[in-house]
PDB file of N, CA and C in Angstrom:
ATOM      1  N   MET E  17    -153.452 -84.688 221.125  1.00 59.00           N
ATOM      2  CA  MET E  17    -154.171 -83.202 222.140  1.00 59.00           C
ATOM      3  C   MET E  17    -154.845 -82.202 220.823  1.00 59.00           C
ATOM      4  N   THR E  18    -155.894 -81.639 221.048  1.00 67.00           N
ATOM      5  CA  THR E  18    -157.153 -80.812 219.823  1.00 67.00           C
ATOM      6  C   THR E  18    -156.127 -79.585 219.630  1.00 67.00           C
ATOM      7  N   LYS E  19    -156.488 -78.875 219.086  1.00 77.00           N
ATOM      8  CA  LYS E  19    -156.231 -77.490 218.452  1.00 77.00           C
ATOM      9  C   LYS E  19    -156.941 -76.924 219.202  1.00 77.00           C
ATOM     10  N   ARG E  20    -156.724 -75.332 219.495  1.00 84.00           N
ATOM     11  CA  ARG E  20    -157.202 -74.621 220.264  1.00 84.00           C
ATOM     12  C   ARG E  20    -158.374 -73.635 219.458  1.00 84.00           C
ATOM     13  N   PHE E  21    -159.471 -73.907 219.561  1.00 86.00           N
ATOM     14  CA  PHE E  21    -160.619 -73.061 219.169  1.00 86.00           C
ATOM     15  C   PHE E  21    -160.797 -72.047 218.934  1.00 86.00           C
ATOM     16  N   PRO E  22    -160.312 -70.807 217.960  1.00 89.00           N
ATOM     17  CA  PRO E  22    -160.450 -69.186 218.300  1.00 89.00           C
ATOM     18  C   PRO E  22    -161.647 -69.050 218.214  1.00 89.00           C
ATOM     19  N   ASN E  23    -161.926 -67.665 219.195  1.00 88.00           N
ATOM     20  CA  ASN E  23    -163.350 -67.178 219.131  1.00 88.00           C
ATOM     21  C   ASN E  23    -163.822 -66.456 218.259  1.00 88.00           C
ATOM     22  N   ASN E  24    -162.493 -65.553 217.609  1.00 88.00           N
ATOM     23  CA  ASN E  24    -163.313 -64.629 216.478  1.00 88.00           C
ATOM     24  C   ASN E  24    -161.752 -64.409 215.637  1.00 88.00           C
ATOM     25  N   PRO E  25    -161.810 -65.478 214.736  1.00 90.00           N
ATOM     26  CA  PRO E  25    -160.529 -65.497 213.729  1.00 90.00           C
ATOM     27  C   PRO E  25    -160.691 -64.390 213.028  1.00 90.00           C
ATOM     28  N   ALA E  26    -160.050 -64.007 212.107  1.00 91.00           N
ATOM     29  CA  ALA E  26    -159.927 -62.747 211.573  1.00 91.00           C
ATOM     30  C   ALA E  26    -161.027 -63.064 210.140  1.00 91.00           C
ATOM     31  N   HIS E  27    -160.530 -64.574 209.512  1.00 93.00           N
ATOM     32  CA  HIS E  27    -161.221 -64.684 208.262  1.00 93.00           C
ATOM     33  C   HIS E  27    -161.777 -65.696 208.218  1.00 93.00           C
ATOM     34  N   PRO E  28    -162.896 -66.320 209.099  1.00 92.00           N
ATOM     35  CA  PRO E  28    -163.764 -67.501 209.357  1.00 92.00           C
ATOM     36  C   PRO E  28    -163.876 -68.249 207.834  1.00 92.00           C
ATOM     37  N   GLU E  29    -164.217 -67.383 206.971  1.00 92.00           N
ATOM     38  CA  GLU E  29    -164.709 -67.689 205.861  1.00 92.00           C
ATOM     39  C   GLU E  29    -163.815 -68.544 204.981  1.00 92.00           C
ATOM     40  N   ARG E  30    -162.511 -68.349 205.337  1.00 92.00           N
ATOM     41  CA  ARG E  30    -161.454 -69.084 204.904  1.00 92.00           C
ATOM     42  C   ARG E  30    -161.105 -70.565 205.224  1.00 92.00           C
ATOM     43  N   THR E  31    -161.837 -70.872 206.200  1.00 91.00           N
ATOM     44  CA  THR E  31    -161.287 -72.189 206.608  1.00 91.00           C
ATOM     45  C   THR E  31    -162.837 -73.287 206.903  1.00 91.00           C
ATOM     46  N   CYS E  32    -162.617 -74.161 206.748  1.00 89.00           N
ATOM     47  CA  CYS E  32    -164.077 -75.184 207.566  1.00 89.00           C
ATOM     48  C   CYS E  32    -163.529 -75.893 209.073  1.00 89.00           C
ATOM     49  N   TRP E  33    -164.652 -75.507 209.793  1.00 89.00           N
ATOM     50  CA  TRP E  33    -164.577 -75.403 211.258  1.00 89.00           C
ATOM     51  C   TRP E  33    -165.425 -76.996 211.546  1.00 89.00           C
ATOM     52  N   GLY E  34    -165.680 -77.867 210.805  1.00 85.00           N
ATOM     53  CA  GLY E  34    -166.250 -78.905 210.675  1.00 85.00           C
ATOM     54  C   GLY E  34    -165.642 -79.897 211.647  1.00 85.00           C
ATOM     55  N   CYS E  35    -164.217 -80.168 211.946  1.00 83.00           N
ATOM     56  CA  CYS E  35    -163.253 -80.960 212.717  1.00 83.00           C
ATOM     57  C   CYS E  35    -162.596 -80.046 213.081  1.00 83.00           C
ATOM     58  N   ASP E  36    -161.425 -81.026 213.644  1.00 84.00           N
ATOM     59  CA  ASP E  36    -160.015 -80.421 214.346  1.00 84.00           C
ATOM     60  C   ASP E  36    -159.065 -80.261 213.419  1.00 84.00           C
ATOM     61  N   ARG E  37    -159.319 -80.568 212.199  1.00 85.00           N
ATOM     62  CA  ARG E  37    -158.129 -80.151 211.105  1.00 85.00           C
ATOM     63  C   ARG E  37    -158.304 -78.881 210.549  1.00 85.00           C
ATOM     64  N   TYR E  38    -159.527 -78.143 210.625  1.00 87.00           N
ATOM     65  CA  TYR E  38    -159.363 -76.620 210.460  1.00 87.00           C
ATOM     66  C   TYR E  38    -158.904 -76.353 208.573  1.00 87.00           C
ATOM     67  N   CYS E  39    -159.622 -77.132 207.436  1.00 87.00           N
ATOM     68  CA  CYS E  39    -158.910 -77.166 206.281  1.00 87.00           C
ATOM     69  C   CYS E  39    -159.427 -75.893 205.653  1.00 87.00           C
ATOM     70  N   ALA E  40    -158.429 -75.475 204.678  1.00 89.00           N
ATOM     71  CA  ALA E  40    -159.004 -74.308 203.877  1.00 89.00           C
ATOM     72  C   ALA E  40    -160.049 -74.651 203.318  1.00 89.00           C
ATOM     73  N   ALA E  41    -161.229 -73.617 202.873  1.00 85.00           N
ATOM     74  CA  ALA E  41    -162.232 -74.035 202.075  1.00 85.00           C
ATOM     75  C   ALA E  41    -162.499 -74.869 201.100  1.00 85.00           C
ATOM     76  N   SER E  42    -161.456 -74.283 200.420  1.00 85.00           N
ATOM     77  CA  SER E  42    -161.023 -74.745 199.192  1.00 85.00           C
ATOM     78  C   SER E  42    -160.565 -76.223 198.916  1.00 85.00           C
ATOM     79  N   ASP E  43    -160.206 -76.738 200.275  1.00 84.00           N
ATOM     80  CA  ASP E  43    -159.187 -78.194 200.093  1.00 84.00           C
ATOM     81  C   ASP E  43    -159.595 -79.008 201.237  1.00 84.00           C
ATOM     82  N   MET E  44    -161.062 -79.013 201.531  1.00 80.00           N
ATOM     83  CA  MET E  44    -161.395 -79.706 202.834  1.00 80.00           C
ATOM     84  C   MET E  44    -160.895 -81.351 202.493  1.00 80.00           C
ATOM     85  N   ALA E  45    -159.887 -81.898 203.373  1.00 81.00           N
ATOM     86  CA  ALA E  45    -159.535 -83.279 203.357  1.00 81.00           C
ATOM     87  C   ALA E  45    -160.495 -84.029 204.357  1.00 81.00           C
ATOM     88  N   CYS E  46    -161.553 -84.045 205.040  1.00 77.00           N
ATOM     89  CA  CYS E  46    -162.163 -84.805 205.897  1.00 77.00           C
ATOM     90  C   CYS E  46    -163.633 -85.347 205.337  1.00 77.00           C
ATOM     91  N   GLY E  47    -163.930 -85.205 204.215  1.00 71.00           N
ATOM     92  CA  GLY E  47    -165.006 -85.084 203.756  1.00 71.00           C
ATOM     93  C   GLY E  47    -166.293 -84.631 204.309  1.00 71.00           C
ATOM     94  N   ASN E  48    -165.930 -83.869 205.046  1.00 60.00           N
ATOM     95  CA  ASN E  48    -167.492 -83.545 205.897  1.00 60.00           C
ATOM     96  C   ASN E  48    -168.555 -82.577 204.803  1.00 60.00           C
ATOM     97  N   GLY E  49    -168.847 -83.313 203.924  1.00 63.00           N
ATOM     98  CA  GLY E  49    -170.034 -82.929 203.353  1.00 63.00           C
ATOM     99  C   GLY E  49    -169.326 -82.067 202.008  1.00 63.00           C
ATOM    100  N   SER E  50    -170.259 -81.295 201.401  1.00 72.00           N
ATOM    101  CA  SER E  50    -169.833 -80.618 199.995  1.00 72.00           C
ATOM    102  C   SER E  50    -169.402 -79.166 200.432  1.00 72.00           C
ATOM    103  N   GLU E  51    -169.698 -78.581 201.467  1.00 83.00           N
ATOM    104  CA  GLU E  51    -169.696 -77.309 201.813  1.00 83.00           C
ATOM    105  C   GLU E  51    -168.929 -77.155 203.303  1.00 83.00           C
ATOM    106  N   ARG E  52    -168.234 -76.105 203.444  1.00 87.00           N
ATOM    107  CA  ARG E  52    -167.418 -76.172 204.485  1.00 87.00           C
ATOM    108  C   ARG E  52    -168.574 -75.589 205.689  1.00 87.00           C
ATOM    109  N   SER E  53    -168.071 -76.005 206.923  1.00 89.00           N
ATOM    110  CA  SER E  53    -169.025 -75.557 208.156  1.00 89.00           C
ATOM    111  C   SER E  53    -168.430 -74.373 208.575  1.00 89.00           C
ATOM    112  N   GLN E  54    -169.693 -73.586 208.937  1.00 91.00           N
ATOM    113  CA  GLN E  54    -168.969 -72.237 209.501  1.00 91.00           C
ATOM    114  C   GLN E  54    -169.041 -72.456 210.535  1.00 91.00           C
ATOM    115  N   HIS E  55    -168.280 -70.825 211.244  1.00 92.00           N
ATOM    116  CA  HIS E  55    -167.546 -70.767 212.408  1.00 92.00           C
ATOM    117  C   HIS E  55    -168.976 -69.977 213.108  1.00 92.00           C
ATOM    118  N   PRO E  56    -169.222 -70.032 214.766  1.00 91.00           N
ATOM    119  CA  PRO E  56    -170.282 -69.815 215.433  1.00 91.00           C
ATOM    120  C   PRO E  56    -170.291 -68.550 215.107  1.00 91.00           C
ATOM    121  N   ALA E  57    -169.189 -67.580 215.433  1.00 91.00           N
ATOM    122  CA  ALA E  57    -169.107 -66.103 214.878  1.00 91.00           C
ATOM    123  C   ALA E  57    -169.779 -65.598 213.467  1.00 91.00           C
ATOM    124  N   GLU E  58    -169.850 -66.651 212.637  1.00 92.00           N
ATOM    125  CA  GLU E  58    -170.280 -66.240 211.520  1.00 92.00           C
ATOM    126  C   GLU E  58    -171.880 -66.416 211.584  1.00 92.00           C
ATOM    127  N   LEU E  59    -172.472 -67.616 212.295  1.00 90.00           N
ATOM    128  CA  LEU E  59    -173.435 -67.705 212.724  1.00 90.00           C
ATOM    129  C   LEU E  59    -174.175 -66.776 213.958  1.00 90.00           C
ATOM    130  N   PHE E  60    -173.784 -66.534 214.563  1.00 87.00           N
ATOM    131  CA  PHE E  60    -174.024 -66.015 215.971  1.00 87.00           C
ATOM    132  C   PHE E  60    -173.891 -64.781 216.120  1.00 87.00           C
ATOM    133  N   GLY E  61    -172.634 -64.083 215.731  1.00 88.00           N
ATOM    134  CA  GLY E  61    -172.067 -63.028 215.712  1.00 88.00           C
ATOM    135  C   GLY E  61    -170.974 -63.298 216.833  1.00 88.00           C
ATOM    136  N   PRO E  62    -170.349 -62.085 216.679  1.00 88.00           N
ATOM    137  CA  PRO E  62    -168.850 -62.113 217.543  1.00 88.00           C
ATOM    138  C   PRO E  62    -168.983 -62.283 218.739  1.00 88.00           C
ATOM    139  N   ASP E  63    -170.056 -62.255 220.022  1.00 86.00           N
ATOM    140  CA  ASP E  63    -170.419 -62.259 220.909  1.00 86.00           C
ATOM    141  C   ASP E  63    -170.797 -63.719 221.516  1.00 86.00           C
ATOM    142  N   TRP E  64    -170.958 -64.965 220.153  1.00 85.00           N
ATOM    143  CA  TRP E  64    -171.290 -66.083 220.651  1.00 85.00           C
ATOM    144  C   TRP E  64    -170.348 -66.517 221.941  1.00 85.00           C
ATOM    145  N   SER E  65    -169.572 -66.271 222.189  1.00 84.00           N
ATOM    146  CA  SER E  65    -168.759 -67.264 223.122  1.00 84.00           C
ATOM    147  C   SER E  65    -169.399 -66.411 224.676  1.00 84.00           C
ATOM    148  N   GLN E  66    -169.508 -65.485 224.777  1.00 84.00           N
ATOM    149  CA  GLN E  66    -170.347 -64.384 226.058  1.00 84.00           C
ATOM    150  C   GLN E  66    -171.867 -65.288 226.448  1.00 84.00           C
ATOM    151  N   TRP E  67    -172.510 -66.379 225.502  1.00 79.00           N
ATOM    152  CA  TRP E  67    -173.704 -66.437 225.685  1.00 79.00           C
ATOM    153  C   TRP E  67    -173.714 -67.642 226.734  1.00 79.00           C
ATOM    154  N   ASN E  68    -174.568 -67.545 227.670  1.00 76.00           N
ATOM    155  CA  ASN E  68    -174.757 -68.662 228.688  1.00 76.00           C
ATOM    156  C   ASN E  68    -176.048 -69.455 228.362  1.00 76.00           C
ATOM    157  N   ALA E  69    -175.504 -70.651 227.991  1.00 64.00           N
ATOM    158  CA  ALA E  69    -176.885 -71.356 227.340  1.00 64.00           C
ATOM    159  C   ALA E  69    -177.669 -71.368 228.823  1.00 64.00           C
ATOM    160  N   LEU E  70    -177.404 -71.854 229.867  1.00 61.00           N
ATOM    161  CA  LEU E  70    -178.244 -72.137 231.003  1.00 61.00           C
ATOM    162  C   LEU E  70    -179.256 -71.241 231.276  1.00 61.00           C
ATOM    163  N   GLU E  71    -178.864 -69.545 231.118  1.00 66.00           N
ATOM    164  CA  GLU E  71    -179.965 -68.412 230.852  1.00 66.00           C
ATOM    165  C   GLU E  71    -180.566 -68.610 230.092  1.00 66.00           C
ATOM    166  N   LEU E  72    -180.377 -68.704 228.737  1.00 57.00           N
ATOM    167  CA  LEU E  72    -181.033 -68.671 227.833  1.00 57.00           C
ATOM    168  C   LEU E  72    -181.891 -70.003 227.850  1.00 57.00           C
ATOM    169  N   THR E  73    -181.746 -71.540 228.224  1.00 59.00           N
ATOM    170  CA  THR E  73    -182.705 -72.434 228.477  1.00 59.00           C
ATOM    171  C   THR E  73    -183.703 -71.841 230.002  1.00 59.00           C
ATOM    172  N   GLU E  74    -183.242 -71.229 231.052  1.00 60.00           N
ATOM    173  CA  GLU E  74    -184.208 -70.773 231.703  1.00 60.00           C
ATOM    174  C   GLU E  74    -185.166 -69.974 231.451  1.00 60.00           C
ATOM    175  N   GLU E  75    -184.684 -69.095 230.794  1.00 59.00           N
ATOM    176  CA  GLU E  75    -185.768 -67.907 230.181  1.00 59.00           C
ATOM    177  C   GLU E  75    -186.581 -68.516 229.130  1.00 59.00           C
ATOM    178  N   LYS E  76    -186.799 -69.967 228.281  1.00 60.00           N
ATOM    179  CA  LYS E  76    -187.828 -70.465 227.712  1.00 60.00           C
ATOM    180  C   LYS E  76    -188.362 -70.962 228.544  1.00 60.00           C
ATOM    181  N   THR E  77    -187.924 -71.547 229.319  1.00 62.00           N
ATOM    182  CA  THR E  77    -188.947 -72.665 230.614  1.00 62.00           C
ATOM    183  C   THR E  77    -189.720 -71.642 231.468  1.00 62.00           C
ATOM    184  N   LYS E  78    -189.581 -70.239 231.863  1.00 63.00           N
ATOM    185  CA  LYS E  78    -190.134 -69.731 232.943  1.00 63.00           C
ATOM    186  C   LYS E  78    -191.726 -69.795 232.314  1.00 63.00           C
ATOM    187  N   PRO E  79    -192.333 -69.867 233.055  1.00 67.00           N
ATOM    188  CA  PRO E  79    -194.260 -69.960 233.009  1.00 67.00           C
ATOM    189  C   PRO E  79    -194.428 -68.378 232.658  1.00 67.00           C
ATOM    190  N   GLU E  80    -195.409 -68.798 231.550  1.00 69.00           N
ATOM    191  CA  GLU E  80    -196.132 -66.984 230.868  1.00 69.00           C
ATOM    192  C   GLU E  80    -197.448 -67.287 231.931  1.00 69.00           C
ATOM    193  N   PRO E  81    -197.407 -65.656 231.918  1.00 71.00           N
ATOM    194  CA  PRO E  81    -198.513 -65.227 232.381  1.00 71.00           C
ATOM    195  C   PRO E  81    -199.597 -65.589 232.080  1.00 71.00           C
ATOM    196  N   PRO E  82    -200.731 -65.889 232.613  1.00 72.00           N
ATOM    197  CA  PRO E  82    -202.165 -66.197 232.028  1.00 72.00           C
ATOM    198  C   PRO E  82    -202.572 -64.689 230.722  1.00 72.00           C
ATOM    199  N   PRO E  83    -202.961 -65.223 229.644  1.00 75.00           N
ATOM    200  CA  PRO E  83    -203.226 -64.169 229.021  1.00 75.00           C
ATOM    201  C   PRO E  83    -204.756 -63.199 229.606  1.00 75.00           C
ATOM    202  N   HIS E  84    -204.622 -62.085 229.633  1.00 74.00           N
ATOM    203  CA  HIS E  84    -205.497 -60.999 230.238  1.00 74.00           C
ATOM    204  C   HIS E  84    -206.874 -61.194 229.429  1.00 74.00           C
ATOM    205  N   GLN E  85    -207.904 -61.751 229.960  1.00 69.00           N
ATOM    206  CA  GLN E  85    -209.121 -61.918 229.147  1.00 69.00           C
ATOM    207  C   GLN E  85    -210.125 -60.873 229.189  1.00 69.00           C
ATOM    208  N   ALA E  86    -211.076 -60.410 227.952  1.00 67.00           N
ATOM    209  CA  ALA E  86    -211.731 -59.296 227.709  1.00 67.00           C
ATOM    210  C   ALA E  86    -212.681 -59.120 228.884  1.00 67.00           C
ATOM    211  N   GLY E  87    -212.908 -60.046 229.523  1.00 63.00           N
ATOM    212  CA  GLY E  87    -214.448 -60.269 230.543  1.00 63.00           C
ATOM    213  C   GLY E  87    -213.561 -59.583 232.177  1.00 63.00           C
ATOM    214  N   ASP E  88    -212.497 -59.780 232.340  1.00 60.00           N
ATOM    215  CA  ASP E  88    -211.764 -59.714 233.578  1.00 60.00           C
ATOM    216  C   ASP E  88    -211.505 -58.307 233.737  1.00 60.00           C
ATOM    217  N   SER E  89    -212.327 -58.194 235.327  1.00 61.00           N
ATOM    218  CA  SER E  89    -212.149 -56.329 235.910  1.00 61.00           C
ATOM    219  C   SER E  89    -211.294 -56.546 236.626  1.00 61.00           C
ATOM    220  N   ALA E  90    -209.980 -55.722 236.611  1.00 54.00           N
ATOM    221  CA  ALA E  90    -208.892 -55.620 237.251  1.00 54.00           C
ATOM    222  C   ALA E  90    -208.948 -54.628 238.181  1.00 54.00           C
TER     223      ALA E  90
END
């Protein structure tokens, strides 16, 4: 069973979030590179888990209205 992933840990900078081991940043055992993987709250803010990925992709795929032309009379 995998460990529960915390939404907003108290000190995310002290842990490497790259795998399920959650090693201390100073003692990474998995060999996940030379730097620790940051927690999503560090990258995207404390409300990262509230985002709805489907809504974000739908906003990007909505067609944009054509730009207003200088010669058009409205």
